[in-house]
PDB file of C-alpha atoms in Angstrom:
ATOM      1  CA  MET A   1      82.376 163.845 126.978  1.00 79.00           C
ATOM      2  CA  LYS A   2      85.948 164.602 125.617  1.00 92.00           C
ATOM      3  CA  ARG A   3      88.189 167.623 126.305  1.00 95.00           C
ATOM      4  CA  TYR A   4      87.506 170.127 123.605  1.00 96.00           C
ATOM      5  CA  LEU A   5      91.276 169.942 123.136  1.00 92.00           C
ATOM      6  CA  ASP A   6      90.846 166.391 121.804  1.00 92.00           C
ATOM      7  CA  CYS A   7      87.769 166.778 119.927  1.00 93.00           C
ATOM      8  CA  SER A   8      87.373 166.131 116.159  1.00 91.00           C
ATOM      9  CA  ALA A   9      85.044 168.156 113.995  1.00 92.00           C
ATOM     10  CA  SER A  10      82.286 165.320 114.145  1.00 92.00           C
ATOM     11  CA  ASP A  11      82.657 165.400 117.957  1.00 94.00           C
ATOM     12  CA  LEU A  12      81.968 169.102 118.090  1.00 95.00           C
ATOM     13  CA  LEU A  13      79.096 168.894 115.508  1.00 93.00           C
ATOM     14  CA  GLN A  14      77.190 166.560 117.891  1.00 94.00           C
ATOM     15  CA  MET A  15      78.082 168.463 121.059  1.00 95.00           C
ATOM     16  CA  LYS A  16      75.203 170.372 122.810  1.00 95.00           C
ATOM     17  CA  LYS A  17      75.491 173.228 125.199  1.00 97.00           C
ATOM     18  CA  ASP A  18      76.114 171.363 128.424  1.00 97.00           C
ATOM     19  CA  ASP A  19      78.791 169.088 127.020  1.00 97.00           C
ATOM     20  CA  PHE A  20      80.327 172.091 125.187  1.00 98.00           C
ATOM     21  CA  LEU A  21      80.861 173.895 128.583  1.00 98.00           C
ATOM     22  CA  LYS A  22      82.189 170.816 130.248  1.00 98.00           C
ATOM     23  CA  SER A  23      84.639 170.086 127.426  1.00 98.00           C
ATOM     24  CA  ILE A  24      85.930 173.684 127.852  1.00 98.00           C
ATOM     25  CA  SER A  25      86.424 173.262 131.498  1.00 98.00           C
ATOM     26  CA  ALA A  26      88.128 169.873 131.006  1.00 97.00           C
ATOM     27  CA  SER A  27      90.705 171.537 128.719  1.00 97.00           C
ATOM     28  CA  GLU A  28      92.068 173.490 131.678  1.00 96.00           C
ATOM     29  CA  GLY A  29      92.738 176.840 130.165  1.00 97.00           C
ATOM     30  CA  ARG A  30      94.267 175.638 126.883  1.00 97.00           C
ATOM     31  CA  LEU A  31      91.797 176.965 124.389  1.00 98.00           C
ATOM     32  CA  ILE A  32      91.988 179.956 122.030  1.00 98.00           C
ATOM     33  CA  VAL A  33      88.934 181.883 120.817  1.00 98.00           C
ATOM     34  CA  THR A  34      89.931 183.924 117.799  1.00 98.00           C
ATOM     35  CA  GLU A  35      87.730 186.899 116.536  1.00 98.00           C
ATOM     36  CA  THR A  36      87.384 187.481 112.825  1.00 98.00           C
ATOM     37  CA  ILE A  37      85.401 189.974 110.801  1.00 96.00           C
ATOM     38  CA  GLY A  38      83.628 188.202 107.871  1.00 95.00           C
ATOM     39  CA  VAL A  39      83.011 191.409 105.884  1.00 94.00           C
ATOM     40  CA  ALA A  40      86.735 192.235 105.872  1.00 94.00           C
ATOM     41  CA  GLN A  41      88.904 191.282 102.919  1.00 94.00           C
ATOM     42  CA  PRO A  42      90.455 187.826 103.756  1.00 96.00           C
ATOM     43  CA  MET A  43      94.204 187.794 104.162  1.00 94.00           C
ATOM     44  CA  LEU A  44      94.501 184.858 101.655  1.00 93.00           C
ATOM     45  CA  GLY A  45      92.052 186.150  99.063  1.00 91.00           C
ATOM     46  CA  ASP A  46      89.468 183.536  98.591  1.00 92.00           C
ATOM     47  CA  ILE A  47      90.124 181.665 101.865  1.00 95.00           C
ATOM     48  CA  SER A  48      88.114 183.112 104.874  1.00 97.00           C
ATOM     49  CA  ASN A  49      89.986 184.538 107.872  1.00 97.00           C
ATOM     50  CA  ALA A  50      88.245 182.050 110.102  1.00 97.00           C
ATOM     51  CA  GLU A  51      89.717 179.227 108.164  1.00 96.00           C
ATOM     52  CA  LEU A  52      93.207 180.800 108.400  1.00 96.00           C
ATOM     53  CA  ALA A  53      92.749 181.302 112.124  1.00 97.00           C
ATOM     54  CA  ALA A  54      91.742 177.701 112.544  1.00 96.00           C
ATOM     55  CA  SER A  55      94.781 176.546 110.595  1.00 95.00           C
ATOM     56  CA  MET A  56      97.025 178.443 113.033  1.00 95.00           C
ATOM     57  CA  GLY A  57      95.488 176.760 116.035  1.00 95.00           C
ATOM     58  CA  ALA A  58      92.461 178.711 116.956  1.00 97.00           C
ATOM     59  CA  ASP A  59      89.977 176.300 118.775  1.00 97.00           C
ATOM     60  CA  ILE A  60      86.884 178.439 118.590  1.00 98.00           C
ATOM     61  CA  ILE A  61      85.816 181.198 116.153  1.00 98.00           C
ATOM     62  CA  LEU A  62      83.996 184.332 117.134  1.00 98.00           C
ATOM     63  CA  LEU A  63      82.525 186.458 114.303  1.00 98.00           C
ATOM     64  CA  ASN A  64      82.483 190.257 114.983  1.00 97.00           C
ATOM     65  CA  VAL A  65      80.435 192.741 113.020  1.00 95.00           C
ATOM     66  CA  PHE A  66      78.219 189.891 111.832  1.00 97.00           C
ATOM     67  CA  ASP A  67      74.792 191.174 110.738  1.00 98.00           C
ATOM     68  CA  VAL A  68      72.102 188.443 111.076  1.00 98.00           C
ATOM     69  CA  ASN A  69      70.016 190.379 108.580  1.00 97.00           C
ATOM     70  CA  ASN A  70      72.785 190.351 105.947  1.00 96.00           C
ATOM     71  CA  PRO A  71      75.063 187.442 106.973  1.00 97.00           C
ATOM     72  CA  VAL A  72      78.310 187.662 105.015  1.00 96.00           C
ATOM     73  CA  ILE A  73      81.591 185.849 105.457  1.00 97.00           C
ATOM     74  CA  ASN A  74      84.020 186.681 102.623  1.00 97.00           C
ATOM     75  CA  GLY A  75      85.752 183.586 101.389  1.00 96.00           C
ATOM     76  CA  VAL A  76      82.906 181.365 102.216  1.00 97.00           C
ATOM     77  CA  GLU A  77      80.742 180.370  99.205  1.00 93.00           C
ATOM     78  CA  CYS A  78      77.130 179.606 100.123  1.00 91.00           C
ATOM     79  CA  GLU A  79      74.055 179.775  98.004  1.00 91.00           C
ATOM     80  CA  ASP A  80      71.809 180.394 100.946  1.00 95.00           C
ATOM     81  CA  LYS A  81      73.342 183.107 103.008  1.00 94.00           C
ATOM     82  CA  ASN A  82      71.358 181.863 106.062  1.00 96.00           C
ATOM     83  CA  GLU A  83      73.443 178.708 105.855  1.00 97.00           C
ATOM     84  CA  VAL A  84      76.809 180.534 106.054  1.00 98.00           C
ATOM     85  CA  ILE A  85      77.446 179.723 109.739  1.00 98.00           C
ATOM     86  CA  ARG A  86      76.891 175.998 109.088  1.00 97.00           C
ATOM     87  CA  GLU A  87      79.169 176.035 106.008  1.00 97.00           C
ATOM     88  CA  LEU A  88      81.880 177.780 108.061  1.00 97.00           C
ATOM     89  CA  LYS A  89      81.544 175.041 110.705  1.00 97.00           C
ATOM     90  CA  ARG A  90      82.096 172.521 107.944  1.00 95.00           C
ATOM     91  CA  LEU A  91      85.090 174.327 106.608  1.00 95.00           C
ATOM     92  CA  THR A  92      86.823 174.860 109.939  1.00 96.00           C
ATOM     93  CA  GLY A  93      85.590 171.996 112.139  1.00 95.00           C
ATOM     94  CA  ARG A  94      85.204 174.531 114.905  1.00 97.00           C
ATOM     95  CA  LYS A  95      82.426 175.810 117.189  1.00 98.00           C
ATOM     96  CA  ILE A  96      81.300 179.219 115.922  1.00 98.00           C
ATOM     97  CA  GLY A  97      79.726 182.280 117.691  1.00 98.00           C
ATOM     98  CA  ILE A  98      78.827 185.824 117.101  1.00 98.00           C
ATOM     99  CA  ASN A  99      78.925 189.157 118.986  1.00 98.00           C
ATOM    100  CA  LEU A 100      75.640 190.925 119.668  1.00 98.00           C
ATOM    101  CA  GLU A 101      75.664 194.564 121.167  1.00 96.00           C
ATOM    102  CA  PRO A 102      72.852 195.514 123.561  1.00 96.00           C
ATOM    103  CA  LEU A 103      71.993 199.216 124.145  1.00 92.00           C
ATOM    104  CA  GLU A 104      70.585 200.936 127.185  1.00 90.00           C
ATOM    105  CA  GLN A 105      67.805 203.377 126.501  1.00 84.00           C
ATOM    106  CA  GLY A 106      68.960 206.976 126.916  1.00 81.00           C
ATOM    107  CA  VAL A 107      72.658 206.117 127.058  1.00 83.00           C
ATOM    108  CA  THR A 108      75.053 207.026 124.200  1.00 79.00           C
ATOM    109  CA  SER A 109      78.806 206.635 123.643  1.00 79.00           C
ATOM    110  CA  SER A 110      81.086 209.310 125.117  1.00 76.00           C
ATOM    111  CA  VAL A 111      83.212 209.157 122.016  1.00 79.00           C
ATOM    112  CA  ASP A 112      82.636 209.193 118.383  1.00 78.00           C
ATOM    113  CA  THR A 113      81.912 205.857 116.648  1.00 72.00           C
ATOM    114  CA  ASP A 114      84.342 204.838 113.856  1.00 72.00           C
ATOM    115  CA  LYS A 115      82.500 204.207 110.641  1.00 73.00           C
ATOM    116  CA  ASN A 116      83.764 200.675 110.718  1.00 69.00           C
ATOM    117  CA  TRP A 117      81.870 199.932 113.943  1.00 72.00           C
ATOM    118  CA  GLN A 118      78.565 201.775 113.460  1.00 84.00           C
ATOM    119  CA  LEU A 119      75.888 199.641 114.670  1.00 91.00           C
ATOM    120  CA  SER A 120      73.460 198.000 112.191  1.00 94.00           C
ATOM    121  CA  SER A 121      70.023 196.682 113.220  1.00 95.00           C
ATOM    122  CA  GLY A 122      71.249 193.122 112.607  1.00 97.00           C
ATOM    123  CA  ARG A 123      74.033 193.455 115.109  1.00 97.00           C
ATOM    124  CA  GLN A 124      72.033 194.775 117.990  1.00 97.00           C
ATOM    125  CA  GLY A 125      71.418 192.675 121.063  1.00 97.00           C
ATOM    126  CA  THR A 126      67.768 192.063 120.582  1.00 97.00           C
ATOM    127  CA  LEU A 127      65.898 188.795 121.160  1.00 98.00           C
ATOM    128  CA  GLU A 128      64.825 188.713 117.501  1.00 98.00           C
ATOM    129  CA  ASN A 129      68.478 188.800 116.397  1.00 98.00           C
ATOM    130  CA  ALA A 130      69.547 186.176 118.938  1.00 98.00           C
ATOM    131  CA  LYS A 131      66.848 183.824 117.758  1.00 98.00           C
ATOM    132  CA  LYS A 132      67.958 184.259 114.132  1.00 98.00           C
ATOM    133  CA  ALA A 133      71.491 183.607 115.193  1.00 98.00           C
ATOM    134  CA  VAL A 134      70.435 180.357 116.919  1.00 98.00           C
ATOM    135  CA  ASP A 135      68.462 179.364 113.793  1.00 98.00           C
ATOM    136  CA  MET A 136      71.580 179.896 111.678  1.00 98.00           C
ATOM    137  CA  GLY A 137      73.397 177.425 113.891  1.00 98.00           C
ATOM    138  CA  VAL A 138      75.607 179.563 116.178  1.00 98.00           C
ATOM    139  CA  ASP A 139      76.950 177.787 119.211  1.00 98.00           C
ATOM    140  CA  PHE A 140      77.447 180.760 121.451  1.00 98.00           C
ATOM    141  CA  ILE A 141      76.484 184.442 121.634  1.00 98.00           C
ATOM    142  CA  VAL A 142      78.809 187.072 123.195  1.00 98.00           C
ATOM    143  CA  LEU A 143      77.060 190.157 124.590  1.00 98.00           C
ATOM    144  CA  THR A 144      79.677 192.874 124.423  1.00 97.00           C
ATOM    145  CA  GLY A 145      80.457 196.205 122.745  1.00 93.00           C
ATOM    146  CA  ASN A 146      82.623 197.373 119.946  1.00 91.00           C
ATOM    147  CA  PRO A 147      84.669 200.675 120.334  1.00 89.00           C
ATOM    148  CA  GLY A 148      82.437 203.673 120.648  1.00 87.00           C
ATOM    149  CA  ILE A 149      79.045 201.779 120.476  1.00 86.00           C
ATOM    150  CA  GLY A 150      78.013 202.814 123.978  1.00 89.00           C
ATOM    151  CA  VAL A 151      77.240 199.341 125.499  1.00 93.00           C
ATOM    152  CA  THR A 152      76.825 199.367 129.329  1.00 95.00           C
ATOM    153  CA  ASN A 153      77.207 196.523 131.836  1.00 95.00           C
ATOM    154  CA  LYS A 154      73.558 197.219 132.776  1.00 96.00           C
ATOM    155  CA  ALA A 155      72.376 196.658 129.212  1.00 96.00           C
ATOM    156  CA  ILE A 156      74.395 193.442 129.038  1.00 97.00           C
ATOM    157  CA  ALA A 157      72.786 192.140 132.304  1.00 98.00           C
ATOM    158  CA  GLN A 158      69.182 193.026 131.153  1.00 97.00           C
ATOM    159  CA  THR A 159      69.646 191.315 127.821  1.00 98.00           C
ATOM    160  CA  LEU A 160      71.188 188.222 129.479  1.00 98.00           C
ATOM    161  CA  LYS A 161      67.978 187.750 131.419  1.00 98.00           C
ATOM    162  CA  VAL A 162      65.898 187.916 128.371  1.00 98.00           C
ATOM    163  CA  TYR A 163      68.146 185.523 126.433  1.00 98.00           C
ATOM    164  CA  LYS A 164      68.228 183.058 129.271  1.00 97.00           C
ATOM    165  CA  GLU A 165      64.502 183.024 129.649  1.00 97.00           C
ATOM    166  CA  ASN A 166      63.731 182.647 125.947  1.00 97.00           C
ATOM    167  CA  LEU A 167      66.663 180.645 124.614  1.00 97.00           C
ATOM    168  CA  GLY A 168      67.339 178.314 127.526  1.00 88.00           C
ATOM    169  CA  ASP A 169      69.793 175.612 126.702  1.00 90.00           C
ATOM    170  CA  GLN A 170      69.922 176.268 122.935  1.00 96.00           C
ATOM    171  CA  VAL A 171      73.109 178.444 123.051  1.00 98.00           C
ATOM    172  CA  VAL A 172      75.995 179.271 125.309  1.00 98.00           C
ATOM    173  CA  LEU A 173      75.895 182.935 126.609  1.00 98.00           C
ATOM    174  CA  ILE A 174      79.078 184.901 127.198  1.00 98.00           C
ATOM    175  CA  ALA A 175      78.945 188.353 128.735  1.00 98.00           C
ATOM    176  CA  GLY A 176      81.267 191.247 129.456  1.00 97.00           C
ATOM    177  CA  LYS A 177      83.399 193.914 127.856  1.00 96.00           C
ATOM    178  CA  MET A 178      87.122 193.910 126.851  1.00 95.00           C
ATOM    179  CA  HIS A 179      87.370 197.740 126.833  1.00 92.00           C
ATOM    180  CA  ALA A 180      84.947 200.648 127.772  1.00 88.00           C
ATOM    181  CA  ALA A 181      83.057 200.447 124.466  1.00 89.00           C
ATOM    182  CA  GLY A 182      82.467 204.146 124.529  1.00 84.00           C
ATOM    183  CA  ILE A 183      81.306 204.397 128.177  1.00 88.00           C
ATOM    184  CA  LEU A 184      84.107 206.249 130.015  1.00 83.00           C
ATOM    185  CA  THR A 185      82.547 205.711 133.437  1.00 85.00           C
ATOM    186  CA  GLU A 186      83.208 201.954 132.756  1.00 87.00           C
ATOM    187  CA  ALA A 187      86.775 202.291 131.794  1.00 89.00           C
ATOM    188  CA  GLY A 188      89.924 200.814 133.449  1.00 88.00           C
ATOM    189  CA  GLU A 189      88.982 198.665 136.497  1.00 90.00           C
ATOM    190  CA  ASN A 190      85.331 199.723 136.115  1.00 91.00           C
ATOM    191  CA  ILE A 191      85.102 197.737 132.882  1.00 95.00           C
ATOM    192  CA  ILE A 192      84.232 194.729 135.106  1.00 95.00           C
ATOM    193  CA  THR A 193      83.992 194.526 138.870  1.00 96.00           C
ATOM    194  CA  LYS A 194      83.045 191.842 141.335  1.00 97.00           C
ATOM    195  CA  SER A 195      79.561 193.139 141.301  1.00 97.00           C
ATOM    196  CA  ASP A 196      79.343 192.847 137.548  1.00 97.00           C
ATOM    197  CA  VAL A 197      80.498 189.320 137.639  1.00 98.00           C
ATOM    198  CA  CYS A 198      77.822 188.454 140.167  1.00 98.00           C
ATOM    199  CA  GLU A 199      75.186 190.282 138.158  1.00 98.00           C
ATOM    200  CA  PHE A 200      76.105 188.546 134.918  1.00 98.00           C
ATOM    201  CA  ALA A 201      76.241 185.177 136.573  1.00 98.00           C
ATOM    202  CA  SER A 202      72.821 185.748 138.155  1.00 98.00           C
ATOM    203  CA  ALA A 203      71.270 186.916 134.843  1.00 98.00           C
ATOM    204  CA  GLY A 204      72.262 183.825 133.049  1.00 97.00           C
ATOM    205  CA  ALA A 205      75.882 183.995 131.651  1.00 98.00           C
ATOM    206  CA  ASP A 206      77.573 180.750 131.192  1.00 98.00           C
ATOM    207  CA  ILE A 207      80.999 182.417 130.600  1.00 98.00           C
ATOM    208  CA  ILE A 208      82.176 185.809 131.983  1.00 98.00           C
ATOM    209  CA  LEU A 209      84.365 187.900 129.665  1.00 98.00           C
ATOM    210  CA  MET A 210      87.021 190.212 131.100  1.00 98.00           C
ATOM    211  CA  PRO A 211      89.951 192.093 129.716  1.00 98.00           C
ATOM    212  CA  ALA A 212      93.282 190.309 129.549  1.00 98.00           C
ATOM    213  CA  PRO A 213      95.910 191.674 131.968  1.00 98.00           C
ATOM    214  CA  GLY A 214      98.109 194.247 130.422  1.00 96.00           C
ATOM    215  CA  THR A 215      95.523 195.300 127.695  1.00 97.00           C
ATOM    216  CA  VAL A 216      93.561 197.971 129.526  1.00 95.00           C
ATOM    217  CA  PRO A 217      94.954 200.572 131.954  1.00 93.00           C
ATOM    218  CA  GLY A 218      94.789 199.354 135.548  1.00 92.00           C
ATOM    219  CA  ILE A 219      93.950 195.751 134.576  1.00 96.00           C
ATOM    220  CA  THR A 220      96.611 193.633 136.323  1.00 97.00           C
ATOM    221  CA  THR A 221      97.138 189.860 136.656  1.00 98.00           C
ATOM    222  CA  GLU A 222      96.218 189.998 140.236  1.00 98.00           C
ATOM    223  CA  TYR A 223      92.974 191.895 139.564  1.00 97.00           C
ATOM    224  CA  ILE A 224      91.766 189.478 136.896  1.00 98.00           C
ATOM    225  CA  ARG A 225      92.813 186.496 139.004  1.00 98.00           C
ATOM    226  CA  GLU A 226      90.518 187.636 141.745  1.00 98.00           C
ATOM    227  CA  LEU A 227      87.646 187.946 139.398  1.00 98.00           C
ATOM    228  CA  VAL A 228      88.312 184.566 137.786  1.00 98.00           C
ATOM    229  CA  VAL A 229      88.344 182.923 141.098  1.00 98.00           C
ATOM    230  CA  TYR A 230      85.158 184.545 142.082  1.00 98.00           C
ATOM    231  CA  ALA A 231      83.465 183.598 138.801  1.00 98.00           C
ATOM    232  CA  HIS A 232      84.539 179.947 139.322  1.00 98.00           C
ATOM    233  CA  SER A 233      83.053 180.064 142.894  1.00 98.00           C
ATOM    234  CA  LEU A 234      79.744 180.861 141.161  1.00 98.00           C
ATOM    235  CA  LYS A 235      80.187 177.874 138.886  1.00 98.00           C
ATOM    236  CA  LYS A 236      80.843 180.028 135.822  1.00 98.00           C
ATOM    237  CA  LEU A 237      83.653 179.811 133.227  1.00 98.00           C
ATOM    238  CA  THR A 238      85.813 182.804 132.211  1.00 98.00           C
ATOM    239  CA  MET A 239      87.315 184.166 129.135  1.00 98.00           C
ATOM    240  CA  THR A 240      90.105 186.753 129.127  1.00 98.00           C
ATOM    241  CA  ALA A 241      90.070 188.951 126.094  1.00 98.00           C
ATOM    242  CA  ILE A 242      92.491 190.985 123.975  1.00 98.00           C
ATOM    243  CA  GLY A 243      90.242 193.674 122.429  1.00 94.00           C
ATOM    244  CA  THR A 244      92.714 196.631 122.271  1.00 94.00           C
ATOM    245  CA  SER A 245      94.606 195.719 119.045  1.00 94.00           C
ATOM    246  CA  GLN A 246      97.437 194.088 120.856  1.00 96.00           C
ATOM    247  CA  GLU A 247      96.639 190.916 118.898  1.00 97.00           C
ATOM    248  CA  GLY A 248      98.656 192.876 116.238  1.00 96.00           C
ATOM    249  CA  SER A 249     101.675 193.410 118.537  1.00 96.00           C
ATOM    250  CA  ASP A 250     105.138 191.691 118.288  1.00 97.00           C
ATOM    251  CA  THR A 251     105.302 188.000 119.350  1.00 97.00           C
ATOM    252  CA  ASP A 252     107.177 188.831 122.514  1.00 97.00           C
ATOM    253  CA  THR A 253     104.299 191.007 123.791  1.00 97.00           C
ATOM    254  CA  ILE A 254     101.668 188.437 122.871  1.00 98.00           C
ATOM    255  CA  LYS A 255     103.615 185.730 124.782  1.00 98.00           C
ATOM    256  CA  GLN A 256     103.657 187.817 127.856  1.00 98.00           C
ATOM    257  CA  ILE A 257      99.900 188.476 127.694  1.00 98.00           C
ATOM    258  CA  ALA A 258      99.358 184.783 127.180  1.00 98.00           C
ATOM    259  CA  LEU A 259     101.338 183.784 130.293  1.00 98.00           C
ATOM    260  CA  MET A 260      99.586 186.422 132.397  1.00 98.00           C
ATOM    261  CA  CYS A 261      96.206 185.165 131.335  1.00 98.00           C
ATOM    262  CA  LYS A 262      97.269 181.627 132.123  1.00 98.00           C
ATOM    263  CA  MET A 263      98.233 182.687 135.576  1.00 98.00           C
ATOM    264  CA  THR A 264      94.714 184.156 136.099  1.00 98.00           C
ATOM    265  CA  GLY A 265      93.225 180.705 135.828  1.00 98.00           C
ATOM    266  CA  THR A 266      90.972 181.616 132.889  1.00 98.00           C
ATOM    267  CA  ASP A 267      89.264 178.909 130.868  1.00 98.00           C
ATOM    268  CA  LEU A 268      89.391 180.657 127.401  1.00 98.00           C
ATOM    269  CA  HIS A 269      91.839 182.889 125.844  1.00 98.00           C
ATOM    270  CA  HIS A 270      90.401 185.421 123.277  1.00 98.00           C
ATOM    271  CA  LEU A 271      92.429 187.234 120.616  1.00 98.00           C
ATOM    272  CA  GLY A 272      90.669 190.125 118.857  1.00 97.00           C
ATOM    273  CA  ASP A 273      90.302 191.006 115.162  1.00 95.00           C
ATOM    274  CA  ALA A 274      92.789 193.835 114.676  1.00 92.00           C
ATOM    275  CA  GLY A 275      96.175 192.394 113.727  1.00 90.00           C
ATOM    276  CA  TYR A 276      95.357 193.495 110.263  1.00 85.00           C
ATOM    277  CA  PHE A 277      91.690 194.550 109.812  1.00 86.00           C
ATOM    278  CA  GLY A 278      89.699 191.311 110.211  1.00 94.00           C
ATOM    279  CA  MET A 279      91.820 188.973 112.364  1.00 96.00           C
ATOM    280  CA  ALA A 280      94.722 188.773 114.702  1.00 97.00           C
ATOM    281  CA  LEU A 281      98.232 188.215 113.178  1.00 97.00           C
ATOM    282  CA  PRO A 282      98.422 184.556 112.232  1.00 96.00           C
ATOM    283  CA  GLU A 283     101.860 184.267 113.918  1.00 97.00           C
ATOM    284  CA  ASN A 284     100.450 185.609 117.120  1.00 98.00           C
ATOM    285  CA  ILE A 285      97.615 182.957 117.203  1.00 97.00           C
ATOM    286  CA  LEU A 286     100.465 180.352 116.804  1.00 96.00           C
ATOM    287  CA  GLU A 287     102.689 181.753 119.527  1.00 97.00           C
ATOM    288  CA  TYR A 288      99.940 182.343 121.883  1.00 97.00           C
ATOM    289  CA  GLY A 289      98.947 178.679 121.483  1.00 96.00           C
ATOM    290  CA  LYS A 290     102.506 177.531 122.120  1.00 96.00           C
ATOM    291  CA  VAL A 291     102.581 179.486 125.461  1.00 97.00           C
ATOM    292  CA  ILE A 292      99.357 178.085 126.917  1.00 97.00           C
ATOM    293  CA  ARG A 293      99.477 174.461 125.730  1.00 94.00           C
ATOM    294  CA  GLY A 294     102.940 173.808 124.110  1.00 91.00           C
ATOM    295  CA  VAL A 295     103.785 172.698 120.663  1.00 83.00           C
ATOM    296  CA  ARG A 296     102.098 169.236 120.711  1.00 75.00           C
ATOM    297  CA  HIS A 297      98.628 170.281 121.224  1.00 75.00           C
ATOM    298  CA  THR A 298      98.950 173.518 119.205  1.00 80.00           C
ATOM    299  CA  TYR A 299     100.075 171.558 116.147  1.00 75.00           C
ATOM    300  CA  ARG A 300      97.507 169.004 116.678  1.00 76.00           C
ATOM    301  CA  ARG A 301      94.753 171.691 116.543  1.00 74.00           C
ATOM    302  CA  MET A 302      96.434 173.072 113.353  1.00 75.00           C
ATOM    303  CA  ALA A 303      96.578 169.564 111.783  1.00 74.00           C
ATOM    304  CA  ARG A 304      92.860 168.963 112.551  1.00 70.00           C
ATOM    305  CA  SER A 305      91.973 172.093 110.517  1.00 69.00           C
ATOM    306  CA  ILE A 306      94.404 171.361 107.646  1.00 59.00           C
ATOM    307  CA  ASN A 307      93.079 167.718 107.354  1.00 55.00           C
ATOM    308  CA  ARG A 308      89.584 168.986 106.617  1.00 56.00           C
TER     309      ARG A 308
END
C-alpha cells in the first residue's frame, strides 16, 4: 500500500476500497478533491474540466450533476456512454466519484431551486442509481445536496444504511453537506453536528463531509477541528468542503481557507465547481495545493497528469 500522494495511475487502477482509504490516511491531509460538472462547457474547449483540474494538481475528481441515466462528460469522447467514467479514469489517472442526492419523503426545500440544479431521476440517491454508478466504475459516492434541492441529514443517514447493506465493499461512501442545501433548519452550525457525525458513521459512511472553516456562517476552525477529532475517534476519515463558490475567490482567500482546513486535521480538501460554471479556478487548485503540501508534491501531481 502506497500513499495516494505517491501513486501512479496504474497503482490507483488496481486499488480496491480498503487500500484506497488507507492510502488517503497515509497521505496525512495533503490531497485535493476537485468537483467538476461534466455537462458544463469545458474551459479548454475539447478538453474536459476534469483533465484540466488534474493537470493543476487535483488528486481526486468528483463529478457533480452527473446523471447515471444520461452520463455526459463534455470533452470526453466515448462511443459507449456507460464507459465514460472508465475513460475519464484513463485520461486523468485519478480516482473518480459522483454526487447522489437523497430526499426525505414529505420534505421540500425552503428556497427555490435554480434551474441548473433541478434534480433529475438519475441524480437521486436511490439504490438503483448507486448500483448503476458502481457498474460504471465509480470509486466513491458522495451523499450530499446541491443548492435548493432539499436534502436533509436524516435522508443522508437513511440512504447510507441502504448503500452499506447492499454495496458492501464495492465503493467508498462519503456523507455530509457543505451548505444547507435548501433546508434552513440545517443552516450554519446545524449543517453538521457531533450527533450527525455519529449517525453517519454508524450508518456506514467511510468519510464524513463537513464545510470548510470560513465558508459557511458560524463555521470556525475550532468547530470543525472538534468534529474532525470526533470522526477520527470513530475510525472515520473526513473531508472539508468549499461549496459556497469561494473556489472562485482570489488566491489570498483560497490560501487562508486551505491553511484553516489543514489546521482542522482533515484528510481530504474539497474544492467546488463554481469558479466559473463547471470547476474551480485553475489557479486556486494550484495555490491550494501549494499550501497543504508545498511545491514539490503539487508539481509531482501535475506532472503525473501531464505525462498521461
